[in-house]
CSV table of C-alpha atoms in Angstrom, one decimal:
chain,number,residue,atom,x,y,z
A,1,MET,CA,-20.2,-59.3,34.8
A,2,GLN,CA,-16.7,-58.8,36.5
A,3,THR,CA,-16.0,-56.7,39.5
A,4,VAL,CA,-13.0,-54.5,39.4
A,5,GLN,CA,-12.1,-52.7,42.7
A,6,GLY,CA,-15.3,-53.3,44.4
A,7,VAL,CA,-17.4,-52.2,41.9
A,8,ALA,CA,-19.3,-54.1,39.3
A,9,VAL,CA,-18.2,-53.3,35.8
A,10,ALA,CA,-20.1,-53.9,32.2
A,11,ARG,CA,-18.3,-53.8,29.6
A,12,THR,CA,-21.1,-54.5,26.5
A,13,CYS,CA,-24.1,-52.0,25.8
A,14,ALA,CA,-26.1,-55.0,25.8
A,15,GLU,CA,-25.2,-55.6,29.5
A,16,PHE,CA,-25.4,-51.9,30.8
A,17,SER,CA,-28.6,-51.6,29.2
A,18,ALA,CA,-30.4,-54.7,30.8
A,19,TRP,CA,-28.4,-53.8,34.0
A,20,CYS,CA,-29.7,-50.3,33.9
A,21,ARG,CA,-33.1,-51.4,33.1
A,22,SER,CA,-33.2,-54.2,36.0
A,23,PHE,CA,-32.3,-51.1,38.3
A,24,ARG,CA,-35.3,-49.2,37.4
A,25,ALA,CA,-37.3,-52.2,37.7
A,26,GLY,CA,-38.2,-51.8,40.9
A,27,GLY,CA,-39.3,-48.4,40.9
A,28,ARG,CA,-35.9,-47.4,42.0
A,29,THR,CA,-34.2,-43.9,40.6
A,30,LEU,CA,-30.7,-44.1,38.3
A,31,GLY,CA,-28.0,-41.2,37.9
A,32,LEU,CA,-25.6,-41.3,35.2
A,33,VAL,CA,-22.0,-39.6,35.0
A,34,PRO,CA,-20.3,-39.8,32.2
A,35,THR,CA,-16.6,-39.6,31.9
A,36,MET,CA,-13.8,-40.1,30.1
A,37,GLY,CA,-11.7,-41.7,33.3
A,38,ALA,CA,-8.3,-40.7,34.7
A,39,LEU,CA,-10.9,-39.6,38.1
A,40,HIS,CA,-10.6,-37.5,40.6
A,41,GLN,CA,-12.5,-35.7,43.7
A,42,GLY,CA,-13.8,-33.4,41.0
A,43,HIS,CA,-15.5,-36.1,39.3
A,44,ALA,CA,-16.1,-37.8,43.3
A,45,THR,CA,-18.2,-34.6,43.6
A,46,LEU,CA,-20.7,-35.1,40.8
A,47,MET,CA,-20.8,-38.8,41.3
A,48,ARG,CA,-22.2,-37.4,45.2
A,49,MET,CA,-24.5,-35.2,43.5
A,50,ALA,CA,-26.1,-37.6,41.4
A,51,ALA,CA,-26.4,-39.7,44.4
A,52,GLN,CA,-28.9,-37.1,45.7
A,53,HIS,CA,-31.1,-37.5,43.0
A,54,ALA,CA,-31.1,-41.0,42.8
A,55,ASP,CA,-31.1,-44.5,44.0
A,56,GLY,CA,-28.0,-45.4,42.5
A,57,VAL,CA,-25.4,-44.2,39.7
A,58,ALA,CA,-23.7,-45.4,37.1
A,59,VAL,CA,-20.6,-43.9,35.9
A,60,SER,CA,-19.5,-44.5,32.5
A,61,ILE,CA,-15.2,-44.6,32.0
A,62,PHE,CA,-14.8,-44.0,27.7
A,63,VAL,CA,-11.9,-42.5,26.6
A,64,ASN,CA,-14.1,-40.9,23.4
A,65,PRO,CA,-12.2,-41.1,20.1
A,66,LYS,CA,-14.3,-38.4,18.0
A,67,GLN,CA,-13.8,-35.6,20.5
A,68,PHE,CA,-10.2,-35.9,19.8
A,69,GLY,CA,-9.2,-33.5,17.0
A,70,PRO,CA,-6.3,-34.5,14.3
A,71,ALA,CA,-3.8,-32.6,16.4
A,72,GLU,CA,-4.7,-33.8,19.9
A,73,ASP,CA,-3.3,-37.6,21.1
A,74,PHE,CA,-6.0,-39.5,21.8
A,75,GLY,CA,-3.4,-42.4,22.5
A,76,ARG,CA,-1.8,-39.8,25.2
A,77,TYR,CA,-4.5,-39.1,27.3
A,78,PRO,CA,-4.2,-40.7,31.1
A,79,ARG,CA,-5.4,-44.3,31.9
A,80,GLN,CA,-5.8,-45.6,34.9
A,81,PHE,CA,-9.0,-48.1,35.1
A,82,GLU,CA,-7.7,-49.8,38.5
A,83,GLY,CA,-8.0,-46.6,40.2
A,84,ASP,CA,-10.7,-45.2,38.5
A,85,CYS,CA,-12.9,-48.1,39.8
A,86,ALA,CA,-11.3,-47.8,43.3
A,87,LEU,CA,-12.6,-44.4,43.3
A,88,CYS,CA,-16.2,-45.5,42.0
A,89,ALA,CA,-16.5,-48.3,44.4
A,90,ALA,CA,-15.4,-45.6,47.3
A,91,ALA,CA,-18.2,-43.2,46.1
A,92,GLY,CA,-20.6,-45.9,46.3
A,93,VAL,CA,-21.0,-46.3,42.7
A,94,ALA,CA,-23.5,-49.2,41.6
A,95,VAL,CA,-21.9,-50.4,38.3
A,96,VAL,CA,-19.2,-48.6,35.9
A,97,PHE,CA,-19.7,-48.7,32.2
A,98,ALA,CA,-16.3,-49.2,30.4
A,99,PRO,CA,-16.4,-49.9,26.7
A,100,ALA,CA,-13.8,-50.9,23.9
A,101,VAL,CA,-14.5,-48.2,21.0
A,102,GLU,CA,-15.5,-50.9,18.7
A,103,GLU,CA,-18.7,-51.4,21.6
A,104,LEU,CA,-19.9,-48.0,21.0
A,105,TYR,CA,-18.6,-47.4,17.4
A,106,PRO,CA,-18.8,-50.7,15.6
A,107,ALA,CA,-17.5,-51.0,11.8
A,108,GLY,CA,-19.8,-49.1,9.7
A,109,PHE,CA,-21.4,-46.1,12.2
A,110,GLN,CA,-21.8,-42.7,10.4
A,111,THR,CA,-23.9,-41.1,12.7
A,112,ARG,CA,-22.8,-37.7,14.0
A,113,VAL,CA,-24.5,-35.5,16.2
A,114,GLU,CA,-24.1,-31.5,15.9
A,115,VAL,CA,-26.0,-28.8,18.4
A,116,GLU,CA,-25.0,-26.4,16.1
A,117,GLN,CA,-25.2,-22.9,17.0
A,118,LEU,CA,-24.2,-23.6,20.7
A,119,GLN,CA,-21.0,-26.0,19.6
A,120,ALA,CA,-19.8,-23.2,17.1
A,121,ARG,CA,-17.4,-20.8,19.3
A,122,TRP,CA,-15.3,-20.9,21.6
A,123,GLU,CA,-14.0,-24.1,22.6
A,124,GLY,CA,-16.0,-25.4,19.3
A,125,GLN,CA,-13.7,-23.1,17.4
A,126,SER,CA,-10.6,-24.0,18.7
A,127,ARG,CA,-11.5,-27.6,18.7
A,128,PRO,CA,-13.1,-28.5,15.2
A,129,GLY,CA,-15.6,-31.4,15.5
A,130,HIS,CA,-14.6,-32.0,19.3
A,131,PHE,CA,-18.7,-31.6,20.5
A,132,ALA,CA,-19.8,-33.4,17.6
A,133,GLY,CA,-18.0,-35.6,19.2
A,134,VAL,CA,-19.5,-35.1,22.9
A,135,ALA,CA,-22.9,-34.7,21.7
A,136,THR,CA,-22.6,-38.2,19.6
A,137,VAL,CA,-21.4,-40.2,22.6
A,138,GLY,CA,-23.4,-38.0,24.9
A,139,ILE,CA,-26.6,-39.8,23.1
A,140,LYS,CA,-25.7,-43.0,23.3
A,141,LEU,CA,-25.1,-43.4,26.9
A,142,LEU,CA,-28.4,-41.6,27.6
A,143,ASN,CA,-30.0,-44.2,25.7
A,144,LEU,CA,-28.8,-47.1,27.0
A,145,ALA,CA,-29.0,-46.0,30.4
A,146,LEU,CA,-32.2,-44.1,30.2
A,147,ALA,CA,-31.5,-43.0,33.6
A,148,ASP,CA,-33.3,-40.2,35.7
A,149,VAL,CA,-31.0,-37.7,36.1
A,150,ALA,CA,-27.4,-37.3,34.1
A,151,VAL,CA,-24.3,-35.2,35.8
A,152,PHE,CA,-21.7,-33.2,34.2
A,153,GLY,CA,-19.5,-30.6,35.9
A,154,GLU,CA,-19.9,-26.6,35.4
A,155,LYS,CA,-16.4,-26.4,34.6
A,156,ASP,CA,-16.7,-27.5,31.0
A,157,TRP,CA,-19.8,-25.3,31.3
A,158,GLN,CA,-19.8,-25.5,27.3
A,159,GLN,CA,-20.3,-29.1,27.0
A,160,LEU,CA,-23.1,-28.8,29.7
A,161,ALA,CA,-25.1,-26.4,27.9
A,162,ILE,CA,-24.5,-28.9,24.0
A,163,VAL,CA,-25.6,-31.5,26.3
A,164,ALA,CA,-28.6,-30.4,28.1
A,165,ARG,CA,-29.8,-28.4,24.9
A,166,MET,CA,-29.2,-31.6,22.5
A,167,ALA,CA,-31.4,-33.6,25.7
A,168,ARG,CA,-34.1,-31.3,25.5
A,169,ASP,CA,-34.8,-30.5,21.9
A,170,LEU,CA,-34.4,-34.6,20.5
A,171,GLY,CA,-37.0,-34.9,24.0
A,172,HIS,CA,-34.8,-36.8,26.5
A,173,PRO,CA,-36.4,-38.1,29.2
A,174,THR,CA,-33.0,-37.6,31.4
A,175,ARG,CA,-32.5,-34.4,33.3
A,176,ILE,CA,-29.4,-33.0,32.6
A,177,LEU,CA,-28.2,-31.8,36.1
A,178,GLY,CA,-24.8,-29.5,36.3
A,179,ALA,CA,-22.0,-30.2,39.1
A,180,PRO,CA,-20.8,-26.7,41.0
A,181,ILE,CA,-16.6,-26.9,40.1
A,182,ALA,CA,-14.8,-28.5,42.9
A,183,ARG,CA,-11.5,-26.6,43.3
A,184,ASP,CA,-8.2,-27.2,45.3
A,185,PRO,CA,-7.6,-25.0,48.2
A,186,ASP,CA,-5.3,-22.8,45.6
A,187,GLY,CA,-8.3,-22.3,43.6
A,188,LEU,CA,-7.5,-23.9,40.8
A,189,ALA,CA,-10.6,-26.1,39.4
A,190,GLN,CA,-9.7,-29.5,39.4
A,191,SER,CA,-9.3,-31.3,36.3
A,192,SER,CA,-7.6,-34.5,35.0
A,193,ARG,CA,-5.2,-31.7,32.8
A,194,ASN,CA,-3.4,-30.7,36.1
A,195,ALA,CA,-1.1,-33.3,36.4
A,196,TYR,CA,0.5,-32.4,33.3
A,197,LEU,CA,1.6,-28.8,35.1
A,198,SER,CA,4.8,-28.3,36.8
A,199,ALA,CA,4.5,-26.4,40.4
A,200,ASP,CA,5.4,-23.2,39.3
A,201,GLU,CA,2.9,-23.9,36.3
A,202,ARG,CA,0.5,-24.5,38.7
A,203,SER,CA,1.7,-21.9,40.5
A,204,ARG,CA,0.6,-19.3,37.9
A,205,ALA,CA,-2.1,-21.4,37.1
A,206,ARG,CA,-3.9,-20.3,39.9
A,207,ALA,CA,-3.8,-16.6,37.9
A,208,ILE,CA,-7.3,-17.9,36.2
A,209,SER,CA,-9.5,-18.7,39.2
A,210,ALA,CA,-8.4,-15.1,40.5
A,211,GLY,CA,-9.2,-13.7,37.6
A,212,LEU,CA,-12.6,-15.0,37.7
A,213,ARG,CA,-12.8,-14.0,41.4
A,214,ALA,CA,-11.9,-10.3,40.8
A,215,VAL,CA,-14.3,-10.2,37.6
A,216,ALA,CA,-17.1,-11.7,40.2
A,217,ARG,CA,-16.2,-9.5,43.0
A,218,ALA,CA,-16.7,-6.3,40.6
A,219,ALA,CA,-19.9,-7.8,38.9
A,220,ALA,CA,-21.2,-7.6,42.3
A,221,ASP,CA,-19.9,-3.8,42.8
A,222,GLY,CA,-22.4,-3.2,40.1
A,223,GLN,CA,-20.1,-3.0,37.4
A,224,ARG,CA,-22.3,-3.6,34.1
A,225,ALA,CA,-20.4,-3.4,31.1
A,226,THR,CA,-18.5,-6.1,29.9
A,227,ALA,CA,-15.4,-5.3,28.1
A,228,PRO,CA,-13.8,-3.5,31.6
A,229,LEU,CA,-14.4,-7.0,33.1
A,230,VAL,CA,-12.9,-8.8,30.5
A,231,ALA,CA,-9.7,-6.8,30.1
A,232,GLN,CA,-9.5,-7.2,34.0
A,233,LEU,CA,-9.5,-11.3,33.5
A,234,ARG,CA,-7.3,-11.4,30.4
A,235,ALA,CA,-4.8,-8.8,32.5
A,236,HIS,CA,-4.7,-11.4,35.6
A,237,ILE,CA,-4.1,-14.1,33.3
A,238,GLU,CA,-1.4,-12.5,30.8
A,239,ALA,CA,0.5,-10.6,33.8
A,240,ALA,CA,1.3,-14.4,35.4
A,241,GLY,CA,2.5,-15.6,32.1
A,242,GLY,CA,-0.3,-17.8,30.7
A,243,ARG,CA,-1.7,-17.4,27.0
A,244,ILE,CA,-5.4,-17.2,26.1
A,245,ASP,CA,-6.8,-18.7,23.9
A,246,TYR,CA,-10.4,-16.8,24.3
A,247,ALA,CA,-11.8,-14.8,27.7
A,248,THR,CA,-15.3,-13.8,27.4
A,249,ILE,CA,-18.5,-13.2,29.1
A,250,VAL,CA,-21.8,-14.7,27.8
A,251,ASP,CA,-25.5,-15.8,28.1
A,252,ALA,CA,-25.3,-18.6,30.2
A,253,ALA,CA,-27.8,-20.6,28.1
A,254,THR,CA,-27.4,-19.4,24.7
A,255,LEU,CA,-23.2,-18.5,24.7
A,256,GLU,CA,-23.2,-15.6,23.2
A,257,HIS,CA,-21.3,-12.6,24.0
A,258,LEU,CA,-22.7,-10.6,26.2
A,259,ASP,CA,-22.1,-6.6,26.4
A,260,CYS,CA,-24.0,-5.7,29.5
A,261,LEU,CA,-24.8,-8.3,32.4
A,262,ASP,CA,-28.8,-7.8,32.5
A,263,ARG,CA,-29.3,-11.7,32.2
A,264,PRO,CA,-27.2,-14.9,33.7
A,265,ALA,CA,-24.2,-15.1,32.5
A,266,ARG,CA,-21.0,-16.7,32.4
A,267,ALA,CA,-17.0,-15.4,32.4
A,268,LEU,CA,-15.7,-18.6,30.4
A,269,VAL,CA,-11.8,-18.9,30.0
A,270,ALA,CA,-9.0,-20.8,28.2
A,271,ALA,CA,-5.5,-20.7,29.1
A,272,TRP,CA,-2.4,-22.5,28.0
A,273,PHE,CA,-0.1,-22.3,31.3
A,274,GLY,CA,3.2,-25.0,29.9
A,275,ALA,CA,1.7,-27.5,27.4
A,276,PRO,CA,-2.2,-28.1,28.9
A,277,LYS,CA,-5.1,-26.0,28.1
A,278,LEU,CA,-7.0,-25.2,31.5
A,279,LEU,CA,-10.7,-24.5,31.1
A,280,ASP,CA,-12.7,-22.3,34.1
A,281,ASN,CA,-15.4,-20.3,34.4
A,282,TRP,CA,-17.8,-18.4,36.9
A,283,ALA,CA,-21.2,-17.4,37.3
A,284,LEU,CA,-21.9,-13.5,37.0
A,285,GLY,CA,-25.1,-11.8,36.7
A,286,PRO,CA,-28.6,-13.0,38.2
A,287,SER,CA,-28.4,-16.4,39.5
A,288,ASP,CA,-29.1,-19.1,37.1
A,289,SER,CA,-30.1,-22.4,37.8
A,290,ALA,CA,-27.9,-25.4,38.8
A,291,ASP,CA,-30.3,-27.8,36.6
A,292,ALA,CA,-29.1,-27.5,32.8
A,293,GLY,CA,-32.0,-28.9,31.7
A,294,ASN,CA,-34.0,-25.2,32.3
A,295,MET,CA,-31.3,-23.7,30.0
A,296,ARG,CA,-33.3,-22.1,26.9
């Protein structure tokens, strides 16, 4: 394997799988953090969480074409491999897996993994085929690493729920963990997409987290009907000039819309401020577990 910016890099499935087997052979535990690169400090929090649950951390960097729709520009997704490796090295990552597209999807590849109900609404409705791409690459990475834990960010709550359900349904031994959302001091959820915001758009985009906090306060004060909470959230975002794709309150595990906060719930929102669509969410109702493997 080569070394880039101080971290070992595997380029082939065979190389990565062999490294993971060798690492675990001595009884050591392994954590996996799947990413698409363009790493930032939010990703570093995922790596640190993985390190808290395992003796070593592997990070995959793969811009997955199967989760891009026909109207989404796969070629324009930011790629900064040297910088990504430097961040991984600083976070103490043991190995980076950075395969070419044809390595994960060789000629003749036909398999598609779907988690039917969880992918049908919200982000899945806006981006048909997206979560099938996420699940397909997800199971490939889980199978290659056979890690003890895999860490995904809670910012993409629907993705986390889908990966957890897939792992549970398929009996995969890797435990799926959700890492709390990393936020900048102004409250904006950290995301690779934030780089596309102008200063004005970024300032206005703070309305997303402000609206979510307001909804959480209202829920904590006893508001149980979700319709007023969703209306409050939408008003915050629209007043700042945001264009909403969806804003809803759902069962944290099933992602079904809730009319009443009588179980662990999430307020989900996706909205455009300028070109990038920003995703965020907030826990509501009775506390839900950070271990996504507990999702039913």
